[in-house]
Amino acid sequence: MIPGPFHYHRPTSVAEAVALLAAHGDDARPLAGGHSLIPMMKLRMAVPDHLVDLAAIPDLKGICEDGDRIVIGATTTQREVIGSDLLAARLPILAETARQIADPQIRTKGTFGGNVANGDPGNDMPALMQCLDAVYRLAGPDGSRTVPARDYYQGAYFTALEPGELLTAVEIPVPPAGHGYAYEKLKRKVGDYATAAAAVVLTLDGGTVATASIALTNVASTPLHAAAASALVIGTGLDAATLKAAADAAKAITDPATDGRGTAEYRREMAGVMVARALAKAMRRAKGA
Amino acid sequence: MNAPALSAVIGQPVSRVDGPAKVTGTARYAAEFVPDGLAYASVVSATIPRGRIRALDTSAAEGMPGVLAVVSHRNAPKLPYLERDQRPPVDPKSGDQLRMFQDDKVLFNGQPVAVVIADSQQEADAAARCIGIAYDETEPTTTFDPGRGRPPSEETAKGGRPGAAGRGDGAAGLAEAATTVDVTYVQAREHHNAIEPHATIAQWDGDSLTLYDKSQWVQNVVVEIAHVFGIEAGKIRVISPFVGGAFGSALRTWPHVTIAAIAAKMTGRPVRVELSRRQLYHSVGFRPHTLQRVRLGAAPDGRLTAILQDAAAQVATYEEYAETTLQPAETTYSCPNVATAYRLVEMDTNSPCPMRGPGIVTGLYALEAAMDELAVALNVDPVALRLKNHADINEKTGLPWSSKALKACYETAAERFGWADRIAAPRSMRIGTDLVGYGMATAIYHADRAPAEAEVILFANGTAVVRTAASDMGPGTYTSITQIAADELGLPVEAIRFELGDSTLPMAPVHGGSITLVSVGSAVAEACAAVRQKLEALTGEGSIAERLRANGLDRLAASAKASPGEETKRYASSAFGAVFVEVRVDEGLGTLRVKRMTGAYDVGRVINPKIARSQCIGGMMGGLGMALMEAAEWDPRFGKVMNANLAEYLVPVCADTPALDVTFVPSEDTVLNPLGAKGLAEIAICGVAPAIANAVFHATGRRQRHIPIRPEDLIGT
């Protein structure tokens, strides 16, 4: 399969990229790792007239610490996320999640920013960003703004990103040292999108949960922040009844489609299992830390 | 014949002689030939399940860049499609084959209705998308309704697929049984999905036709195309040196071969037709969806008193492909009363066709799953139940086996697997949070042999060439036949070149049904013996090269034909095996992993243990796919496979591969053929799916009576 013809642009600054995107509007698409866009172009499901390649913009790359936040540039690859010592120390759940994305070839090219920006409900990072209450930095022709991950996703492939805007970086508040975390993902086959997946970050006060955040991947047209389930586990020791109640609360907000990964009923059920297992694993890690 | 014990080459784990060519990319497959002036075809497929083409607008396509021709029923040549004296065994026994572009009828969704030929594949594909077709649809039949099942036709019945068969009195045997099971199983439609897509290049030179084709039987392609076009077989040559997997999908000559020849004729250019992955799902057959009911009766001591097995399989409307699904019911166990009933359910679909272990693997799935249920009902060990009912002769024909080491297979596999550690009660074995299940099944596949010819040429430089029109779709025929020749000629493997895959070479039978090694191998052995005899008649001594040179010869050739004989009337021949499986089930998720598999096989003499093992582990993985993953998702609204791609049609990959343990029990079958081999291909997929299904029951206590078994089947209540 061969994509349709397009004009190729290779800006070297964010301002230049944004100008190009703004000038061409809906006819232009930013190109990062290309692992979503290029297959769509080869199938002619996407036929952009202008491709704005972000590879030559140094400002979009890299991982750094900014006070109590970690900032990840949009064109940082999943492989760089996995290999980052800073993330391993501060936010180990990022590497745990990135390792479960697709396969090594895709992780080598695919970018963190592309994964969170394009609104594919199968992507893993969006739910994790909601779990961590991350904030997306967007640059547009009228300047920059930030949008919380929990407000960014509107529907499958529909996001808060306006035409001409570019997601430049993600700011993630660093959870306290010793926090518990887990990203549990069920796949029908290696490399697949999730049948259901859950991200959990929690902290303990003594033996009970002090803070908790739960989010779900691929069980609705957007990632889901499971606020009720999260609230429910706070103050508990995550006994069996609590785990079940949290799983049930998480299941209640899901709306999965029946597809090749299973029936809607199965996928909803699995979302609950993923939440319970992620909570239990996060608890073990918090206690072990 | 050298005595096997003296052989220096046979029995050695020689690496594939065609391996370097394959891994360096110099092995050329059908689509990779590039005759001068090659043009490219794109086949346009019907998008309705039944009806007629009302209007066909090709004007836009014809005007597109690079387009040479658009061919449909409106302008295609009228072809004679002559009846063959005898249908080849790879074709359905009755019905009419699909005829290319001869009328406006649409018989299934995906049927070729036009073809675009252009200077490049991209131009052909682009133009194919611009052809407008209007249809008059008629009410299709797209559901599998066993109530509509009908017995096979007389021709099909005569071809070994009868509507009813058996011995004794099945009903009486069931009535007298102390213990019975009565269970129904469903097996999903499966597709071959070889790595290499089917492709044909057709090139006319006057009235002579050369076809570069993906084929398991080049000489049958010649005869078939000669009849389709009404031309002499001598005018056609078919070339197919390498086949990138087939599993039965390249046994018969499919319509796209005819399309290539029509397209080349109409454009005056050599033309390539290469089917896309998606097109393969409606162009080259599949293993049919099959529903089976098995009733077993047993005496208190576990002896079978009755086997009743019924099968209903989907079939196309235009052609009647039927399988030997119910043969295992007649041959696998000793039982005085056997009754089978076979029905075909017509649907608007392309015709199914043989896929590895055709029929047998389907029937064996149901039989071996039911045997497991009987073992539970009797509270006996599944292996003990099978030993109790061991078939000392082939009770279908009453003939003794030419060789049978099945008991050794059970014993060897059980020991290697550690079957003795199995706790009989289901749900009684766990590792961590996983349920553990052990299951087993018997494997059986009849061993056949066909006439074959071969030529051997010795050269004065000390090398030799072996020639026959066989194929090698991947099992290692290039290598194993080279070993046989090396052994017979006393030459090193490196000194021998084996030429195959060309219809002008000496006659070879179809490369299917596990018959190639015993059929072609026997012919090669005899041709080698013949050339050696000629050599010994020459004066002088020393090596082959020395003697040829001493006699002023640059070469010495001999041919031979080897055929099965009277032994086929006095003996029944079969490969046997026993498969043992461990599965792990995560009950929270329903996920199921095969942890390890042990197979012990009686396949006669093993020519090359390395390649033989590869055959077996390949078969095991095919069986794993059948048990847990592979299924065509059929949409009855369109009469169409919806997951016609390798992203959504799941096949096992490396990450799904468990520890695979293969062993061959001592065996030699010099009745079937002088080499002592029995053929090894189909047997390796037999028994795998039921062994897995039985292990799933043992792990979970939940009987799944359908394959594939999926995670959602194993959760909830």
PDB file of C-alpha atoms in Angstrom, chain B residues 224-371:
ATOM      1  CA  GLU B 224      -6.013 -28.606 -15.630  1.00  0.00           C
ATOM      2  CA  ILE B 225      -5.098 -25.558 -17.693  1.00  0.00           C
ATOM      3  CA  ALA B 226      -4.957 -27.695 -20.846  1.00  0.00           C
ATOM      4  CA  HIS B 227      -8.597 -28.641 -20.219  1.00  0.00           C
ATOM      5  CA  VAL B 228      -9.679 -25.135 -19.284  1.00  0.00           C
ATOM      6  CA  PHE B 229      -8.259 -23.672 -22.500  1.00  0.00           C
ATOM      7  CA  GLY B 230      -8.700 -26.729 -24.713  1.00  0.00           C
ATOM      8  CA  ILE B 231      -5.027 -26.864 -25.639  1.00  0.00           C
ATOM      9  CA  GLU B 232      -2.513 -29.673 -25.667  1.00  0.00           C
ATOM     10  CA  ALA B 233      -0.831 -30.444 -22.390  1.00  0.00           C
ATOM     11  CA  GLY B 234       2.462 -30.576 -24.250  1.00  0.00           C
ATOM     12  CA  LYS B 235       2.176 -26.843 -24.897  1.00  0.00           C
ATOM     13  CA  ILE B 236       2.171 -25.959 -21.214  1.00  0.00           C
ATOM     14  CA  ARG B 237       5.041 -25.813 -18.770  1.00  0.00           C
ATOM     15  CA  VAL B 238       4.637 -25.070 -15.074  1.00  0.00           C
ATOM     16  CA  ILE B 239       7.561 -23.902 -12.956  1.00  0.00           C
ATOM     17  CA  SER B 240       7.461 -23.825  -9.162  1.00  0.00           C
ATOM     18  CA  PRO B 241      10.876 -24.336  -7.589  1.00  0.00           C
ATOM     19  CA  PHE B 242       9.971 -22.972  -4.158  1.00  0.00           C
ATOM     20  CA  VAL B 243       6.722 -22.802  -2.245  1.00  0.00           C
ATOM     21  CA  GLY B 244       6.500 -20.605   0.840  1.00  0.00           C
ATOM     22  CA  GLY B 245       4.160 -22.835   2.780  1.00  0.00           C
ATOM     23  CA  ALA B 246       0.816 -24.080   1.567  1.00  0.00           C
ATOM     24  CA  PHE B 247      -0.737 -26.600   3.994  1.00  0.00           C
ATOM     25  CA  GLY B 248      -3.007 -27.831   1.198  1.00  0.00           C
ATOM     26  CA  SER B 249      -4.048 -24.490  -0.269  1.00  0.00           C
ATOM     27  CA  ALA B 250      -1.847 -25.092  -3.351  1.00  0.00           C
ATOM     28  CA  LEU B 251      -2.994 -28.657  -4.043  1.00  0.00           C
ATOM     29  CA  ARG B 252      -5.521 -27.823  -6.718  1.00  0.00           C
ATOM     30  CA  THR B 253      -5.392 -25.351  -9.568  1.00  0.00           C
ATOM     31  CA  TRP B 254      -7.387 -22.305  -8.506  1.00  0.00           C
ATOM     32  CA  PRO B 255      -9.186 -19.819 -10.753  1.00  0.00           C
ATOM     33  CA  HIS B 256      -6.472 -17.165 -10.456  1.00  0.00           C
ATOM     34  CA  VAL B 257      -4.176 -19.390 -12.527  1.00  0.00           C
ATOM     35  CA  THR B 258      -6.729 -19.252 -15.331  1.00  0.00           C
ATOM     36  CA  ILE B 259      -7.077 -15.495 -14.806  1.00  0.00           C
ATOM     37  CA  ALA B 260      -3.333 -15.058 -15.287  1.00  0.00           C
ATOM     38  CA  ALA B 261      -3.419 -17.039 -18.534  1.00  0.00           C
ATOM     39  CA  ILE B 262      -6.459 -15.120 -19.824  1.00  0.00           C
ATOM     40  CA  ALA B 263      -4.863 -11.794 -18.921  1.00  0.00           C
ATOM     41  CA  ALA B 264      -1.596 -12.702 -20.639  1.00  0.00           C
ATOM     42  CA  LYS B 265      -3.472 -13.848 -23.726  1.00  0.00           C
ATOM     43  CA  MET B 266      -5.495 -10.647 -23.952  1.00  0.00           C
ATOM     44  CA  THR B 267      -2.609  -8.254 -23.414  1.00  0.00           C
ATOM     45  CA  GLY B 268       0.086 -10.129 -25.277  1.00  0.00           C
ATOM     46  CA  ARG B 269       2.317  -9.624 -22.255  1.00  0.00           C
ATOM     47  CA  PRO B 270       3.428 -11.908 -19.453  1.00  0.00           C
ATOM     48  CA  VAL B 271       1.100 -11.129 -16.536  1.00  0.00           C
ATOM     49  CA  ARG B 272       1.428 -11.629 -12.811  1.00  0.00           C
ATOM     50  CA  VAL B 273      -1.551 -12.295 -10.578  1.00  0.00           C
ATOM     51  CA  GLU B 274      -0.611 -12.100  -6.926  1.00  0.00           C
ATOM     52  CA  LEU B 275      -3.476 -12.432  -4.493  1.00  0.00           C
ATOM     53  CA  SER B 276      -3.567 -10.105  -1.506  1.00  0.00           C
ATOM     54  CA  ARG B 277      -3.814 -11.514   1.997  1.00  0.00           C
ATOM     55  CA  ARG B 278      -7.438 -10.434   2.102  1.00  0.00           C
ATOM     56  CA  GLN B 279      -8.189 -12.149  -1.229  1.00  0.00           C
ATOM     57  CA  LEU B 280      -6.721 -15.402   0.023  1.00  0.00           C
ATOM     58  CA  TYR B 281      -9.683 -15.739   2.378  1.00  0.00           C
ATOM     59  CA  HIS B 282     -12.091 -16.124  -0.534  1.00  0.00           C
ATOM     60  CA  SER B 283      -9.834 -17.405  -3.300  1.00  0.00           C
ATOM     61  CA  VAL B 284      -8.032 -20.572  -2.224  1.00  0.00           C
ATOM     62  CA  GLY B 285     -10.203 -22.614   0.110  1.00  0.00           C
ATOM     63  CA  PHE B 286     -10.249 -23.215   3.845  1.00  0.00           C
ATOM     64  CA  ARG B 287     -10.963 -25.854   6.460  1.00  0.00           C
ATOM     65  CA  PRO B 288     -14.747 -25.987   6.670  1.00  0.00           C
ATOM     66  CA  HIS B 289     -16.779 -25.120   9.756  1.00  0.00           C
ATOM     67  CA  THR B 290     -17.907 -28.489  11.114  1.00  0.00           C
ATOM     68  CA  LEU B 291     -20.452 -29.544  13.725  1.00  0.00           C
ATOM     69  CA  GLN B 292     -20.126 -33.045  15.165  1.00  0.00           C
ATOM     70  CA  ARG B 293     -22.059 -35.251  17.535  1.00  0.00           C
ATOM     71  CA  VAL B 294     -20.263 -38.169  19.126  1.00  0.00           C
ATOM     72  CA  ARG B 295     -21.929 -40.934  21.079  1.00  0.00           C
ATOM     73  CA  LEU B 296     -19.728 -43.494  22.760  1.00  0.00           C
ATOM     74  CA  GLY B 297     -20.765 -46.575  24.685  1.00  0.00           C
ATOM     75  CA  ALA B 298     -18.505 -48.620  26.939  1.00  0.00           C
ATOM     76  CA  ALA B 299     -18.744 -51.784  28.986  1.00  0.00           C
ATOM     77  CA  PRO B 300     -17.880 -51.593  32.700  1.00  0.00           C
ATOM     78  CA  ASP B 301     -14.306 -52.652  31.915  1.00  0.00           C
ATOM     79  CA  GLY B 302     -13.911 -49.715  29.520  1.00  0.00           C
ATOM     80  CA  ARG B 303     -14.179 -51.665  26.285  1.00  0.00           C
ATOM     81  CA  LEU B 304     -15.989 -49.637  23.648  1.00  0.00           C
ATOM     82  CA  THR B 305     -19.325 -51.122  22.647  1.00  0.00           C
ATOM     83  CA  ALA B 306     -20.293 -48.363  20.225  1.00  0.00           C
ATOM     84  CA  ILE B 307     -18.892 -45.352  18.393  1.00  0.00           C
ATOM     85  CA  LEU B 308     -21.496 -43.190  16.698  1.00  0.00           C
ATOM     86  CA  GLN B 309     -20.145 -40.038  15.088  1.00  0.00           C
ATOM     87  CA  ASP B 310     -22.088 -37.584  12.940  1.00  0.00           C
ATOM     88  CA  ALA B 311     -20.605 -34.597  11.159  1.00  0.00           C
ATOM     89  CA  ALA B 312     -22.111 -31.659   9.282  1.00  0.00           C
ATOM     90  CA  ALA B 313     -19.694 -29.505   7.298  1.00  0.00           C
ATOM     91  CA  GLN B 314     -20.171 -26.350   5.292  1.00  0.00           C
ATOM     92  CA  VAL B 315     -19.805 -26.641   1.518  1.00  0.00           C
ATOM     93  CA  ALA B 316     -20.106 -24.306  -1.459  1.00  0.00           C
ATOM     94  CA  THR B 317     -23.181 -24.421  -3.673  1.00  0.00           C
ATOM     95  CA  TYR B 318     -21.315 -24.953  -6.927  1.00  0.00           C
ATOM     96  CA  GLU B 319     -18.828 -27.609  -5.928  1.00  0.00           C
ATOM     97  CA  GLU B 320     -18.960 -30.450  -3.448  1.00  0.00           C
ATOM     98  CA  TYR B 321     -15.845 -30.607  -1.298  1.00  0.00           C
ATOM     99  CA  ALA B 322     -16.257 -33.280   1.356  1.00  0.00           C
ATOM    100  CA  GLU B 323     -13.789 -34.593   3.907  1.00  0.00           C
ATOM    101  CA  THR B 324     -12.788 -37.909   5.445  1.00  0.00           C
ATOM    102  CA  THR B 325     -13.889 -36.498   8.795  1.00  0.00           C
ATOM    103  CA  LEU B 326     -15.460 -39.702  10.007  1.00  0.00           C
ATOM    104  CA  GLN B 327     -12.674 -42.088   9.091  1.00  0.00           C
ATOM    105  CA  PRO B 328     -10.995 -41.929  12.544  1.00  0.00           C
ATOM    106  CA  ALA B 329     -14.233 -43.223  14.088  1.00  0.00           C
ATOM    107  CA  GLU B 330     -13.728 -46.377  12.041  1.00  0.00           C
ATOM    108  CA  THR B 331      -9.990 -46.876  12.400  1.00  0.00           C
ATOM    109  CA  THR B 332      -8.654 -45.411  15.644  1.00  0.00           C
ATOM    110  CA  TYR B 333     -10.074 -47.894  18.154  1.00  0.00           C
ATOM    111  CA  SER B 334     -11.261 -51.444  18.371  1.00  0.00           C
ATOM    112  CA  CYS B 335     -15.042 -51.420  18.558  1.00  0.00           C
ATOM    113  CA  PRO B 336     -17.594 -53.897  17.188  1.00  0.00           C
ATOM    114  CA  ASN B 337     -20.281 -51.310  16.483  1.00  0.00           C
ATOM    115  CA  VAL B 338     -19.499 -48.138  14.560  1.00  0.00           C
ATOM    116  CA  ALA B 339     -21.949 -45.878  12.752  1.00  0.00           C
ATOM    117  CA  THR B 340     -21.077 -42.596  11.090  1.00  0.00           C
ATOM    118  CA  ALA B 341     -23.285 -40.064   9.294  1.00  0.00           C
ATOM    119  CA  TYR B 342     -21.891 -37.252   7.164  1.00  0.00           C
ATOM    120  CA  ARG B 343     -23.880 -34.256   5.983  1.00  0.00           C
ATOM    121  CA  LEU B 344     -23.034 -31.223   3.888  1.00  0.00           C
ATOM    122  CA  VAL B 345     -24.551 -27.803   4.526  1.00  0.00           C
ATOM    123  CA  GLU B 346     -24.584 -25.655   1.399  1.00  0.00           C
ATOM    124  CA  MET B 347     -23.723 -22.008   1.796  1.00  0.00           C
ATOM    125  CA  ASP B 348     -22.901 -19.151  -0.535  1.00  0.00           C
ATOM    126  CA  THR B 349     -19.180 -19.271   0.051  1.00  0.00           C
ATOM    127  CA  ASN B 350     -16.092 -20.129  -1.907  1.00  0.00           C
ATOM    128  CA  SER B 351     -15.313 -23.822  -1.842  1.00  0.00           C
ATOM    129  CA  PRO B 352     -13.419 -25.251   1.108  1.00  0.00           C
ATOM    130  CA  CYS B 353     -10.390 -27.439   0.418  1.00  0.00           C
ATOM    131  CA  PRO B 354      -7.903 -29.662   2.216  1.00  0.00           C
ATOM    132  CA  MET B 355      -5.918 -28.062   5.026  1.00  0.00           C
ATOM    133  CA  ARG B 356      -3.215 -29.926   6.925  1.00  0.00           C
ATOM    134  CA  GLY B 357      -4.622 -33.234   8.176  1.00  0.00           C
ATOM    135  CA  PRO B 358      -7.825 -32.651   6.171  1.00  0.00           C
ATOM    136  CA  GLY B 359     -10.927 -34.291   7.599  1.00  0.00           C
ATOM    137  CA  ILE B 360      -8.972 -36.559   9.901  1.00  0.00           C
ATOM    138  CA  VAL B 361      -7.876 -33.771  12.218  1.00  0.00           C
ATOM    139  CA  THR B 362     -11.484 -32.559  12.416  1.00  0.00           C
ATOM    140  CA  GLY B 363     -12.974 -35.981  13.133  1.00  0.00           C
ATOM    141  CA  LEU B 364     -10.188 -36.796  15.549  1.00  0.00           C
ATOM    142  CA  TYR B 365     -10.834 -33.590  17.490  1.00  0.00           C
ATOM    143  CA  ALA B 366     -14.377 -34.685  18.290  1.00  0.00           C
ATOM    144  CA  LEU B 367     -13.527 -38.351  18.822  1.00  0.00           C
ATOM    145  CA  GLU B 368     -10.591 -37.669  21.126  1.00  0.00           C
ATOM    146  CA  ALA B 369     -12.470 -35.047  23.121  1.00  0.00           C
ATOM    147  CA  ALA B 370     -15.341 -37.509  23.534  1.00  0.00           C
ATOM    148  CA  MET B 371     -12.907 -40.239  24.599  1.00  0.00           C
TER     149      MET B 371
END
